[in-house]
Amino acid sequence: MLTRRDVLQKCVALGSVVIASQFSPEAMLAAFQDREKQVRQPTPPNELGPFYKRLTPVNNMLRAPGDPGMPLTLFGQVFDTRGDIVPGATIEIWQTNHHGHYDLNGYRYRGKLNVDKSGAYSFESVVPGHYPDRICQHTHYLVMAPGHRTLVTQLYFATDPVFEGDPTKNYARDPLLQTPELIRPVMLTGDPNEVHAKVQFELCLGRL
Amino acid sequence: MRPNIASLSVLCCLPMTLLAQSARQEKTISLPARASVEAVSVSQTGNLIAAICSDHVVRVWSVSSGEPVRSLEEKNESPNAAQFSTDGRLLAVAYQIVQYEKGAIRVFDVDLWKEQYDLAAPFSMYALAFSPGKRRLAFSHLNTEIWDFGSGKNLTDISPPFGGSAAMSFSPDGKWVATADGDGFVRVYDANTGTLRGTPTEFLLEPLAVAFSPDGKTVLAGGADKVISIINPESGKVVRVFPRQSGLVSSLDVSANGKQAAVVYRSAESFVEANHVILWDLAKGTVLADFQKLGIVIVGGTFVSDHYVFVTASGNQLTLWSIP
């Protein structure tokens, strides 16, 4: 697999990047890469909501065998605004079950993990139901890492009927949703007898 | 207590509203068609109510006559919180200035309806609280700022690690401020310096309501845990817990004599459903009055001398109730 640097060097060789500078191509490519990293924007924040629960146990398997609802994998990486991996970040998520109910008595559909060295994370859940007061299905995220701004946000699903297939156009139907950036595409895997949804949600933290 | 037609008619079809006899319907106010009310502040002097309306207008009515007193409307600005000072002389309104994605808090003298202060603020406000004596105003977004009117300065910025503060309450002398924070803690700060006083009190779910007792010796707090805790503000320790509540504790008000607390509850299944209020005897931990009515939302309330006054909304109609 080509690295980003390999791709840039190939671009130079093929003429799609022309370097007109007194500095070496290597130095210019390195600077270009650095500049690219700098433009990564922090993930937009979104409301905490009233159902965050302290002391959520470390656990990334939120669904239990036989739970109703479509199995869902939420995965991604945690970056900072320079594009660097943020190891040591802690992610907590919470959501309703398939029927749209939050568990306030226990910790069902609440999970927490520490990201690995590659900044990667994944949770196993089900596609959340519609909480009666909210227009959209959503999963809450709380991401904390030393030296970075704490991120409180929510993930939304592009398959939510409220968007009518066009989240970019219809995102504002939920008054809490200020940007379509938090609405992610849903990949369906498996077979017709056992459909499994996967959603990639990259998280970018601002630096302190 | 005199029965009223509204509570009797509900009584016939809904057994659960038997206890609605505890509240007396005082007045009904109609809003313009298509306007609804999102939040209400009731003056503790009992003469005015101010409502944040869905058409971006703040409407103020006389409690005694039910007649409109004032409409506050700013072009391209959307009000999202309002609060009377404890003496009822000032009304603070938080606005969202959508065009510039910033906020403002305007403080009005309600005798002259003259703007006294115009404070820069973040875009979205969660809560406003005046200190007794109206020397200070706390406003909460992701941080909580305390504004001192005497010096014209922002005294301090007290920020929970995340989630902001859903409610705030000043001690009677204005020296301390308690906050109910989204990260699951109730904190008490020195209002001058922002220094944390004692240890934060831990809840599991978010505390949504907080109130200092009139003698300043305790803080009452409650929230999504469905508990009401009485806290020593110096140590942060819970000194007493009320029996498990029937719903999420959404707001807490303590009577001036410190003997009663009015608690408004929300439903966990639907957070906007706030149709239940209980008046508690704080010393005995017993229920003095209980009101619940389907189809309405309790949008605000306060103690006016020795009785609790609250406002419910249904469509474009506001109803004023009192619990003696």
Short mmCIF file of C-alpha atoms in Angstrom, two decimals:
data_model
loop_
_atom_site.label_atom_id
_atom_site.label_comp_id
_atom_site.label_asym_id
_atom_site.label_seq_id
_atom_site.Cartn_x
_atom_site.Cartn_y
_atom_site.Cartn_z
CA MET A 1 0.00 0.00 0.00
CA LEU A 2 1.33 3.42 -0.93
CA THR A 3 2.01 5.88 1.84
CA ARG A 4 0.88 9.46 1.51
CA ARG A 5 4.52 10.38 0.84
CA ASP A 6 4.72 7.76 -1.93
CA VAL A 7 1.62 9.21 -3.51
CA LEU A 8 3.04 12.71 -3.42
CA GLN A 9 6.34 11.58 -4.90
CA LYS A 10 4.42 9.83 -7.67
CA CYS A 11 2.48 13.04 -8.28
CA VAL A 12 5.77 14.90 -8.67
CA ALA A 13 7.07 12.25 -11.08
CA LEU A 14 3.90 12.41 -13.18
CA GLY A 15 3.75 16.18 -13.16
CA SER A 16 0.52 16.55 -11.24
CA VAL A 17 2.51 18.38 -8.58
CA VAL A 18 5.08 20.86 -9.84
CA ILE A 19 7.64 22.14 -7.38
CA ALA A 20 8.99 25.57 -8.22
CA SER A 21 11.09 26.44 -5.22
CA GLN A 22 14.68 26.81 -4.11
CA PHE A 23 14.01 24.05 -1.53
CA SER A 24 14.35 20.36 -2.26
CA PRO A 25 11.29 18.38 -3.40
CA GLU A 26 11.57 16.32 -0.20
CA ALA A 27 11.44 19.41 1.98
CA MET A 28 8.52 20.83 0.03
CA LEU A 29 6.59 17.54 0.19
CA ALA A 30 7.19 17.30 3.91
CA ALA A 31 5.97 20.86 4.37
CA PHE A 32 2.94 20.11 2.17
CA GLN A 33 2.10 17.09 4.31
CA ASP A 34 2.47 19.11 7.49
CA ARG A 35 0.21 21.84 6.14
CA GLU A 36 -2.38 19.26 5.13
CA LYS A 37 -2.36 17.86 8.63
CA GLN A 38 -2.88 21.29 10.11
CA VAL A 39 -6.16 21.88 8.31
CA ARG A 40 -7.99 19.01 10.03
CA GLN A 41 -10.91 20.55 11.84
CA PRO A 42 -12.08 19.41 15.27
CA THR A 43 -15.19 17.24 15.25
CA PRO A 44 -18.17 19.54 15.78
CA PRO A 45 -19.54 19.42 19.33
CA ASN A 46 -23.14 18.55 20.03
CA GLU A 47 -25.35 18.56 23.11
CA LEU A 48 -24.46 16.32 26.05
CA GLY A 49 -28.13 15.61 26.74
CA PRO A 50 -29.50 14.72 30.17
CA PHE A 51 -28.63 11.01 30.23
CA TYR A 52 -24.87 10.87 30.54
CA LYS A 53 -24.01 8.47 33.37
CA ARG A 54 -20.81 8.51 35.38
CA LEU A 55 -18.75 5.41 36.13
CA THR A 56 -19.64 3.61 32.92
CA PRO A 57 -17.62 0.37 32.96
CA VAL A 58 -14.93 -0.31 30.37
CA ASN A 59 -16.76 -2.37 27.80
CA ASN A 60 -17.11 -2.18 24.05
CA MET A 61 -19.71 -4.94 23.64
CA LEU A 62 -22.95 -3.09 24.28
CA ARG A 63 -25.41 -5.55 22.78
CA ALA A 64 -26.26 -8.85 24.38
CA PRO A 65 -27.17 -12.03 22.49
CA GLY A 66 -30.79 -11.90 21.41
CA ASP A 67 -31.15 -8.14 21.78
CA PRO A 68 -33.62 -6.74 19.26
CA GLY A 69 -32.35 -4.38 16.59
CA MET A 70 -29.82 -4.38 13.80
CA PRO A 71 -26.29 -5.14 15.01
CA LEU A 72 -24.07 -2.11 14.65
CA THR A 73 -20.32 -1.61 14.74
CA LEU A 74 -19.11 1.92 15.44
CA PHE A 75 -15.46 2.38 14.64
CA GLY A 76 -12.85 4.95 13.75
CA GLN A 77 -9.71 6.66 14.95
CA VAL A 78 -8.96 9.59 17.20
CA PHE A 79 -6.82 12.37 15.73
CA ASP A 80 -5.84 15.85 16.76
CA THR A 81 -6.08 18.91 14.57
CA ARG A 82 -2.57 18.31 13.21
CA GLY A 83 -3.66 14.90 12.00
CA ASP A 84 -1.62 13.06 14.60
CA ILE A 85 -3.02 9.97 16.28
CA VAL A 86 -4.13 10.59 19.87
CA PRO A 87 -3.11 7.55 21.88
CA GLY A 88 -4.48 7.35 25.39
CA ALA A 89 -7.82 8.89 24.51
CA THR A 90 -10.86 7.61 26.38
CA ILE A 91 -14.17 7.29 24.56
CA GLU A 92 -17.54 6.86 26.24
CA ILE A 93 -20.70 6.29 24.25
CA TRP A 94 -24.33 5.97 25.28
CA GLN A 95 -27.51 5.57 23.32
CA THR A 96 -31.02 4.17 23.46
CA ASN A 97 -31.77 0.55 22.79
CA HIS A 98 -33.62 -0.53 19.67
CA HIS A 99 -36.90 0.66 21.21
CA GLY A 100 -35.69 4.18 21.97
CA HIS A 101 -35.22 3.78 25.74
CA TYR A 102 -32.19 4.91 27.71
CA ASP A 103 -31.16 2.68 30.60
CA LEU A 104 -31.08 4.95 33.65
CA ASN A 105 -30.95 2.14 36.20
CA GLY A 106 -27.96 0.26 34.82
CA TYR A 107 -25.42 0.56 32.04
CA ARG A 108 -27.10 -1.12 29.05
CA TYR A 109 -26.04 0.53 25.81
CA ARG A 110 -23.37 2.47 27.62
CA GLY A 111 -19.73 1.70 26.97
CA LYS A 112 -16.25 3.02 27.49
CA LEU A 113 -12.82 2.17 26.13
CA ASN A 114 -9.30 3.44 25.85
CA VAL A 115 -8.12 3.75 22.27
CA ASP A 116 -5.12 1.67 21.25
CA LYS A 117 -1.74 2.92 19.98
CA SER A 118 -3.11 3.38 16.49
CA GLY A 119 -5.82 5.66 17.88
CA ALA A 120 -8.44 3.13 16.78
CA TYR A 121 -11.65 2.25 18.55
CA SER A 122 -14.72 0.12 17.96
CA PHE A 123 -17.96 -0.55 19.81
CA GLU A 124 -20.49 -3.29 19.15
CA SER A 125 -24.06 -2.07 19.60
CA VAL A 126 -27.38 -1.98 17.77
CA VAL A 127 -28.76 0.81 15.64
CA PRO A 128 -30.44 3.04 18.26
CA GLY A 129 -34.17 3.57 18.22
CA HIS A 130 -35.86 6.95 18.15
CA TYR A 131 -35.99 8.60 21.57
CA PRO A 132 -39.47 10.18 21.66
CA ASP A 133 -38.26 13.76 22.17
CA ARG A 134 -35.65 13.67 19.45
CA ILE A 135 -36.15 13.75 15.75
CA CYS A 136 -33.06 11.72 14.86
CA GLN A 137 -31.52 8.44 15.95
CA HIS A 138 -28.20 9.23 17.58
CA THR A 139 -25.33 7.91 19.67
CA HIS A 140 -23.68 10.17 22.24
CA TYR A 141 -19.88 10.44 22.39
CA LEU A 142 -17.62 11.82 25.10
CA VAL A 143 -13.93 11.82 24.15
CA MET A 144 -11.19 12.87 26.54
CA ALA A 145 -7.42 12.86 26.16
CA PRO A 146 -4.64 14.61 28.08
CA GLY A 147 -3.56 17.83 26.38
CA HIS A 148 -6.70 18.01 24.26
CA ARG A 149 -10.09 19.63 24.50
CA THR A 150 -12.82 17.31 25.71
CA LEU A 151 -15.24 16.53 22.92
CA VAL A 152 -18.95 16.07 23.60
CA THR A 153 -20.82 15.20 20.45
CA GLN A 154 -23.37 12.93 18.84
CA LEU A 155 -23.23 10.63 15.84
CA TYR A 156 -26.19 10.52 13.47
CA PHE A 157 -27.07 7.95 10.84
CA ALA A 158 -27.50 8.80 7.16
CA THR A 159 -30.12 6.06 6.91
CA ASP A 160 -32.39 7.86 9.40
CA PRO A 161 -35.76 8.25 7.62
CA VAL A 162 -35.94 11.88 8.67
CA PHE A 163 -33.16 12.76 6.19
CA GLU A 164 -35.05 11.17 3.30
CA GLY A 165 -31.76 9.95 1.89
CA ASP A 166 -30.28 13.45 1.65
CA PRO A 167 -28.63 14.41 4.96
CA THR A 168 -26.83 17.38 3.45
CA LYS A 169 -30.13 18.94 2.51
CA ASN A 170 -32.28 17.80 5.41
CA TYR A 171 -29.97 17.78 8.43
CA ALA A 172 -31.59 20.89 9.95
CA ARG A 173 -34.83 19.01 10.50
CA ASP A 174 -33.36 18.20 13.90
CA PRO A 175 -32.89 21.56 15.64
CA LEU A 176 -29.95 20.16 17.60
CA LEU A 177 -28.08 19.34 14.42
CA GLN A 178 -26.12 22.35 13.19
CA THR A 179 -24.02 20.55 10.60
CA PRO A 180 -24.30 17.49 8.34
CA GLU A 181 -20.74 16.53 9.34
CA LEU A 182 -22.05 14.48 12.24
CA ILE A 183 -24.25 12.36 9.96
CA ARG A 184 -22.29 9.34 8.80
CA PRO A 185 -22.96 6.83 6.03
CA VAL A 186 -24.04 3.36 7.05
CA MET A 187 -22.37 0.31 5.50
CA LEU A 188 -24.44 -2.84 5.41
CA THR A 189 -22.52 -6.11 5.58
CA GLY A 190 -23.36 -9.75 6.11
CA ASP A 191 -26.10 -11.50 4.20
CA PRO A 192 -29.86 -10.99 3.92
CA ASN A 193 -30.38 -13.32 6.89
CA GLU A 194 -28.01 -11.43 9.13
CA VAL A 195 -27.52 -7.85 8.09
CA HIS A 196 -24.94 -5.92 10.10
CA ALA A 197 -24.48 -2.15 10.00
CA LYS A 198 -21.09 -0.47 10.26
CA VAL A 199 -20.46 3.22 10.74
CA GLN A 200 -17.09 4.89 10.64
CA PHE A 201 -16.82 8.00 12.78
CA GLU A 202 -13.40 9.64 12.88
CA LEU A 203 -12.92 11.88 15.88
CA CYS A 204 -10.72 14.95 15.89
CA LEU A 205 -9.83 16.69 19.13
CA GLY A 206 -8.68 20.29 19.46
CA ARG A 207 -5.36 20.76 21.24
CA LEU A 208 -5.14 22.67 24.49
CA MET B 1 -59.35 24.97 48.80
CA ARG B 2 -62.01 25.50 46.17
CA PRO B 3 -62.45 22.91 43.42
CA ASN B 4 -62.36 24.14 39.86
CA ILE B 5 -64.04 22.97 36.70
CA ALA B 6 -60.81 22.05 34.95
CA SER B 7 -59.58 19.73 37.64
CA LEU B 8 -63.03 18.18 38.10
CA SER B 9 -63.40 17.44 34.41
CA VAL B 10 -60.03 15.72 34.37
CA LEU B 11 -60.95 13.89 37.57
CA CYS B 12 -63.82 12.16 35.80
CA CYS B 13 -61.67 10.45 33.19
CA LEU B 14 -58.22 10.07 34.73
CA PRO B 15 -57.88 8.52 38.16
CA MET B 16 -54.20 9.47 38.30
CA THR B 17 -55.16 13.14 38.42
CA LEU B 18 -57.11 12.81 41.65
CA LEU B 19 -54.31 14.69 43.31
CA ALA B 20 -54.75 17.59 40.91
CA GLN B 21 -57.13 19.01 43.49
CA SER B 22 -54.05 20.19 45.31
CA ALA B 23 -53.44 22.94 42.78
CA ARG B 24 -55.78 25.80 42.08
CA GLN B 25 -56.19 27.13 38.56
CA GLU B 26 -55.81 30.88 38.80
CA LYS B 27 -55.76 32.26 35.32
CA THR B 28 -55.56 31.33 31.65
CA ILE B 29 -53.72 33.42 29.08
CA SER B 30 -54.00 32.93 25.33
CA LEU B 31 -51.07 33.58 23.03
CA PRO B 32 -51.32 34.54 19.37
CA ALA B 33 -52.16 31.62 17.09
CA ARG B 34 -49.13 29.49 16.19
CA ALA B 35 -47.09 30.86 19.11
CA SER B 36 -46.21 28.52 21.93
CA VAL B 37 -44.25 28.97 25.13
CA GLU B 38 -40.87 27.38 25.69
CA ALA B 39 -40.01 28.67 29.17
CA VAL B 40 -41.41 30.99 31.78
CA SER B 41 -40.02 33.00 34.68
CA VAL B 42 -42.40 33.97 37.47
CA SER B 43 -41.49 36.98 39.55
CA GLN B 44 -41.10 36.08 43.23
CA THR B 45 -43.11 39.18 44.05
CA GLY B 46 -45.96 37.51 42.24
CA ASN B 47 -46.84 40.38 39.95
CA LEU B 48 -45.35 39.39 36.58
CA ILE B 49 -44.65 36.38 34.41
CA ALA B 50 -42.30 36.50 31.41
CA ALA B 51 -42.43 33.87 28.69
CA ILE B 52 -39.99 32.90 25.96
CA CYS B 53 -42.26 32.29 22.98
CA SER B 54 -41.63 30.23 19.87
CA ASP B 55 -42.11 33.30 17.65
CA HIS B 56 -38.93 34.83 19.21
CA VAL B 57 -40.87 37.28 21.36
CA VAL B 58 -40.57 37.65 25.14
CA ARG B 59 -44.06 38.38 26.43
CA VAL B 60 -44.69 39.73 29.91
CA TRP B 61 -48.07 39.60 31.62
CA SER B 62 -49.52 40.92 34.85
CA VAL B 63 -50.34 38.01 37.14
CA SER B 64 -53.26 39.77 38.78
CA SER B 65 -55.06 40.83 35.61
CA GLY B 66 -53.66 38.39 33.04
CA GLU B 67 -53.21 41.38 30.74
CA PRO B 68 -50.06 41.81 28.62
CA VAL B 69 -47.57 44.28 30.05
CA ARG B 70 -44.74 44.21 27.54
CA SER B 71 -43.43 42.45 24.45
CA LEU B 72 -39.69 42.37 23.90
CA GLU B 73 -38.69 41.63 20.35
CA GLU B 74 -35.36 42.13 18.64
CA LYS B 75 -34.89 41.71 14.92
CA ASN B 76 -32.73 38.70 14.02
CA GLU B 77 -32.41 37.73 17.68
CA SER B 78 -33.90 34.73 19.34
CA PRO B 79 -34.50 34.71 23.12
CA ASN B 80 -33.79 31.40 24.84
CA ALA B 81 -33.83 32.10 28.59
CA ALA B 82 -35.37 34.66 30.95
CA GLN B 83 -35.13 35.20 34.68
CA PHE B 84 -36.49 37.77 37.12
CA SER B 85 -34.28 39.03 39.93
CA THR B 86 -35.33 37.87 43.40
CA ASP B 87 -36.93 41.27 44.16
CA GLY B 88 -38.75 41.23 40.82
CA ARG B 89 -37.27 44.56 39.70
CA LEU B 90 -35.02 43.24 36.93
CA LEU B 91 -35.60 40.82 34.09
CA ALA B 92 -32.60 39.22 32.38
CA VAL B 93 -33.14 37.80 28.90
CA ALA B 94 -30.57 35.72 27.01
CA TYR B 95 -30.65 36.16 23.24
CA GLN B 96 -29.08 34.23 20.41
CA ILE B 97 -27.87 36.57 17.68
CA VAL B 98 -28.09 34.05 14.88
CA GLN B 99 -26.43 36.16 12.20
CA TYR B 100 -23.17 36.43 14.17
CA GLU B 101 -23.42 33.16 16.10
CA LYS B 102 -23.00 34.98 19.37
CA GLY B 103 -25.22 35.77 22.30
CA ALA B 104 -26.23 38.68 24.49
CA ILE B 105 -27.85 39.06 27.86
CA ARG B 106 -30.02 42.14 28.28
CA VAL B 107 -31.16 43.16 31.72
CA PHE B 108 -34.30 45.31 31.91
CA ASP B 109 -35.68 47.46 34.70
CA VAL B 110 -39.27 46.22 34.79
CA ASP B 111 -40.68 49.46 36.21
CA LEU B 112 -39.45 51.61 33.35
CA TRP B 113 -38.84 48.82 30.82
CA LYS B 114 -35.47 50.37 30.22
CA GLU B 115 -32.46 48.29 29.31
CA GLN B 116 -29.98 48.50 32.19
CA TYR B 117 -27.22 46.22 30.99
CA ASP B 118 -26.22 44.61 27.73
CA LEU B 119 -23.71 41.82 28.31
CA ALA B 120 -21.79 39.90 25.66
CA ALA B 121 -22.46 36.20 26.03
CA PRO B 122 -21.94 32.91 24.26
CA PHE B 123 -24.48 31.85 21.68
CA SER B 124 -26.56 29.45 23.68
CA MET B 125 -27.54 29.79 27.33
CA TYR B 126 -28.73 26.95 29.52
CA ALA B 127 -29.63 28.85 32.68
CA LEU B 128 -29.66 32.28 34.34
CA ALA B 129 -29.63 33.02 38.08
CA PHE B 130 -29.63 36.30 40.01
CA SER B 131 -28.05 36.58 43.42
CA PRO B 132 -30.31 37.92 46.18
CA GLY B 133 -29.99 41.68 46.18
CA LYS B 134 -29.51 41.52 42.39
CA ARG B 135 -25.83 42.30 42.65
CA ARG B 136 -24.78 39.39 40.50
CA LEU B 137 -25.99 37.32 37.60
CA ALA B 138 -24.74 33.84 36.81
CA PHE B 139 -25.23 32.51 33.32
CA SER B 140 -24.41 29.09 32.08
CA HIS B 141 -23.50 27.68 28.72
CA LEU B 142 -20.55 25.29 28.54
CA ASN B 143 -18.97 27.47 31.20
CA THR B 144 -20.68 29.36 33.96
CA GLU B 145 -19.83 33.03 34.22
CA ILE B 146 -20.66 35.32 37.10
CA TRP B 147 -21.28 38.96 36.29
CA ASP B 148 -21.08 41.62 38.99
CA PHE B 149 -23.30 44.62 38.28
CA GLY B 150 -21.53 46.86 40.80
CA SER B 151 -18.11 46.60 39.22
CA GLY B 152 -19.38 45.92 35.71
CA LYS B 153 -17.01 42.98 35.53
CA ASN B 154 -17.10 39.30 34.92
CA LEU B 155 -15.99 38.02 38.32
CA THR B 156 -15.18 34.49 37.42
CA ASP B 157 -15.63 31.71 34.95
CA ILE B 158 -16.38 28.38 36.57
CA SER B 159 -16.27 25.54 34.11
CA PRO B 160 -17.11 21.93 34.78
CA PRO B 161 -14.88 19.61 32.76
CA PHE B 162 -17.65 19.16 30.22
CA GLY B 163 -21.39 19.46 29.74
CA GLY B 164 -22.04 22.89 31.27
CA SER B 165 -24.45 23.56 34.12
CA ALA B 166 -28.17 22.90 33.91
CA ALA B 167 -29.01 25.01 36.96
CA MET B 168 -27.42 27.41 39.42
CA SER B 169 -28.36 28.89 42.78
CA PHE B 170 -26.76 31.62 44.87
CA SER B 171 -26.55 31.43 48.64
CA PRO B 172 -28.73 34.02 50.42
CA ASP B 173 -25.70 36.26 51.05
CA GLY B 174 -24.58 35.94 47.42
CA LYS B 175 -21.13 34.68 48.43
CA TRP B 176 -21.54 31.15 47.12
CA VAL B 177 -23.01 29.67 44.00
CA ALA B 178 -24.07 26.06 43.56
CA THR B 179 -24.14 24.50 40.10
CA ALA B 180 -25.78 21.30 38.80
CA ASP B 181 -23.29 20.11 36.21
CA GLY B 182 -23.62 17.89 33.16
CA ASP B 183 -20.68 15.71 34.21
CA GLY B 184 -22.71 14.39 37.15
CA PHE B 185 -21.58 16.63 40.01
CA VAL B 186 -23.03 19.38 42.13
CA ARG B 187 -20.37 21.97 42.89
CA VAL B 188 -20.35 24.93 45.25
CA TYR B 189 -18.01 27.81 44.42
CA ASP B 190 -16.92 31.04 45.99
CA ALA B 191 -18.85 33.46 43.76
CA ASN B 192 -16.08 36.08 43.97
CA THR B 193 -13.13 33.93 43.02
CA GLY B 194 -14.54 30.78 41.48
CA THR B 195 -12.71 28.67 44.06
CA LEU B 196 -14.35 25.31 44.64
CA ARG B 197 -15.73 25.02 48.16
CA GLY B 198 -15.29 21.54 49.59
CA THR B 199 -15.69 18.40 47.56
CA PRO B 200 -18.12 18.13 44.66
CA THR B 201 -21.15 16.00 45.38
CA GLU B 202 -21.40 12.94 43.17
CA PHE B 203 -24.48 11.85 41.31
CA LEU B 204 -24.47 9.08 38.74
CA LEU B 205 -26.74 10.73 36.19
CA GLU B 206 -26.90 14.44 35.52
CA PRO B 207 -28.19 16.68 38.32
CA LEU B 208 -30.71 19.03 36.71
CA ALA B 209 -31.84 21.18 39.64
CA VAL B 210 -30.14 22.88 42.56
CA ALA B 211 -31.32 25.30 45.24
CA PHE B 212 -29.77 26.84 48.33
CA SER B 213 -31.95 26.77 51.44
CA PRO B 214 -32.93 30.26 52.67
CA ASP B 215 -30.59 29.96 55.66
CA GLY B 216 -27.69 29.03 53.37
CA LYS B 217 -26.88 25.94 55.44
CA THR B 218 -27.90 23.31 52.91
CA VAL B 219 -28.19 22.81 49.18
CA LEU B 220 -30.95 20.73 47.65
CA ALA B 221 -30.17 18.95 44.41
CA GLY B 222 -31.84 16.41 42.17
CA GLY B 223 -31.86 15.19 38.61
CA ALA B 224 -31.94 12.20 36.33
CA ASP B 225 -31.04 9.87 39.23
CA LYS B 226 -34.60 10.46 40.55
CA VAL B 227 -33.32 11.42 43.98
CA ILE B 228 -33.42 14.61 46.00
CA SER B 229 -30.29 15.04 48.07
CA ILE B 230 -29.71 17.56 50.82
CA ILE B 231 -26.07 18.56 50.78
CA ASN B 232 -23.79 20.30 53.24
CA PRO B 233 -22.31 23.02 51.01
CA GLU B 234 -19.08 23.20 53.00
CA SER B 235 -18.16 19.53 52.86
CA GLY B 236 -20.09 18.51 49.77
CA LYS B 237 -21.42 15.55 51.73
CA VAL B 238 -25.00 14.38 51.33
CA VAL B 239 -26.65 14.70 54.73
CA ARG B 240 -30.03 13.36 53.76
CA VAL B 241 -31.74 11.71 50.81
CA PHE B 242 -35.44 11.80 50.13
CA PRO B 243 -37.25 8.62 49.08
CA ARG B 244 -36.75 7.68 45.43
CA GLN B 245 -38.77 10.05 43.29
CA SER B 246 -41.27 9.09 40.63
CA GLY B 247 -39.56 11.02 37.85
CA LEU B 248 -36.50 12.98 36.86
CA VAL B 249 -36.11 15.99 39.13
CA SER B 250 -36.31 18.91 36.73
CA SER B 251 -36.56 21.92 39.04
CA LEU B 252 -36.41 22.62 42.76
CA ASP B 253 -37.65 25.67 44.65
CA VAL B 254 -37.48 26.17 48.40
CA SER B 255 -40.03 28.35 50.22
CA ALA B 256 -38.82 31.49 51.97
CA ASN B 257 -39.34 29.91 55.39
CA GLY B 258 -37.30 26.90 54.33
CA LYS B 259 -40.05 24.47 55.28
CA GLN B 260 -41.25 23.40 51.84
CA ALA B 261 -39.76 22.44 48.51
CA ALA B 262 -41.62 22.39 45.21
CA VAL B 263 -40.27 19.78 42.81
CA VAL B 264 -41.15 19.52 39.13
CA TYR B 265 -40.63 16.13 37.52
CA ARG B 266 -39.93 15.03 33.97
CA SER B 267 -40.45 11.65 32.39
CA ALA B 268 -37.40 9.55 31.49
CA GLU B 269 -39.30 8.16 28.50
CA SER B 270 -39.94 11.65 27.14
CA PHE B 271 -37.85 14.43 28.59
CA VAL B 272 -40.18 17.22 27.42
CA GLU B 273 -43.00 15.67 29.43
CA ALA B 274 -42.98 17.78 32.62
CA ASN B 275 -46.48 17.57 33.99
CA HIS B 276 -45.98 16.66 37.62
CA VAL B 277 -45.22 18.82 40.65
CA ILE B 278 -45.02 17.78 44.31
CA LEU B 279 -44.84 20.05 47.31
CA TRP B 280 -42.67 18.43 50.00
CA ASP B 281 -42.49 19.08 53.72
CA LEU B 282 -38.73 19.28 54.11
CA ALA B 283 -38.58 18.49 57.83
CA LYS B 284 -40.84 15.43 57.69
CA GLY B 285 -40.08 14.31 54.14
CA THR B 286 -43.80 13.99 53.45
CA VAL B 287 -45.91 15.08 50.49
CA LEU B 288 -48.02 18.16 51.14
CA ALA B 289 -49.52 18.48 47.69
CA ASP B 290 -49.31 16.60 44.42
CA PHE B 291 -50.42 17.78 41.00
CA GLN B 292 -50.21 15.90 37.73
CA LYS B 293 -52.13 16.51 34.55
CA LEU B 294 -51.73 14.92 31.15
CA GLY B 295 -51.44 17.09 28.08
CA ILE B 296 -49.70 20.01 29.75
CA VAL B 297 -46.08 21.01 30.28
CA ILE B 298 -44.93 22.84 33.41
CA VAL B 299 -42.80 25.66 32.02
CA GLY B 300 -41.87 27.59 35.17
CA GLY B 301 -42.71 28.31 38.76
CA THR B 302 -41.60 29.91 42.00
CA PHE B 303 -42.65 30.48 45.58
CA VAL B 304 -44.58 33.71 46.05
CA SER B 305 -44.59 34.37 49.81
CA ASP B 306 -45.92 31.10 51.25
CA HIS B 307 -47.48 29.45 48.20
CA TYR B 308 -46.06 27.89 45.07
CA VAL B 309 -47.10 29.46 41.77
CA PHE B 310 -46.43 27.63 38.53
CA VAL B 311 -47.31 27.95 34.88
CA THR B 312 -48.35 25.23 32.46
CA ALA B 313 -48.48 25.41 28.69
CA SER B 314 -50.73 23.58 26.30
CA GLY B 315 -50.71 24.67 22.68
CA ASN B 316 -50.97 28.42 22.63
CA GLN B 317 -52.49 28.63 26.08
CA LEU B 318 -50.78 29.34 29.40
CA THR B 319 -52.40 28.49 32.69
CA LEU B 320 -51.36 29.88 36.03
CA TRP B 321 -51.78 27.59 39.04
CA SER B 322 -51.10 27.95 42.73
CA ILE B 323 -50.58 25.48 45.55
CA PRO B 324 -51.48 27.11 48.86
#
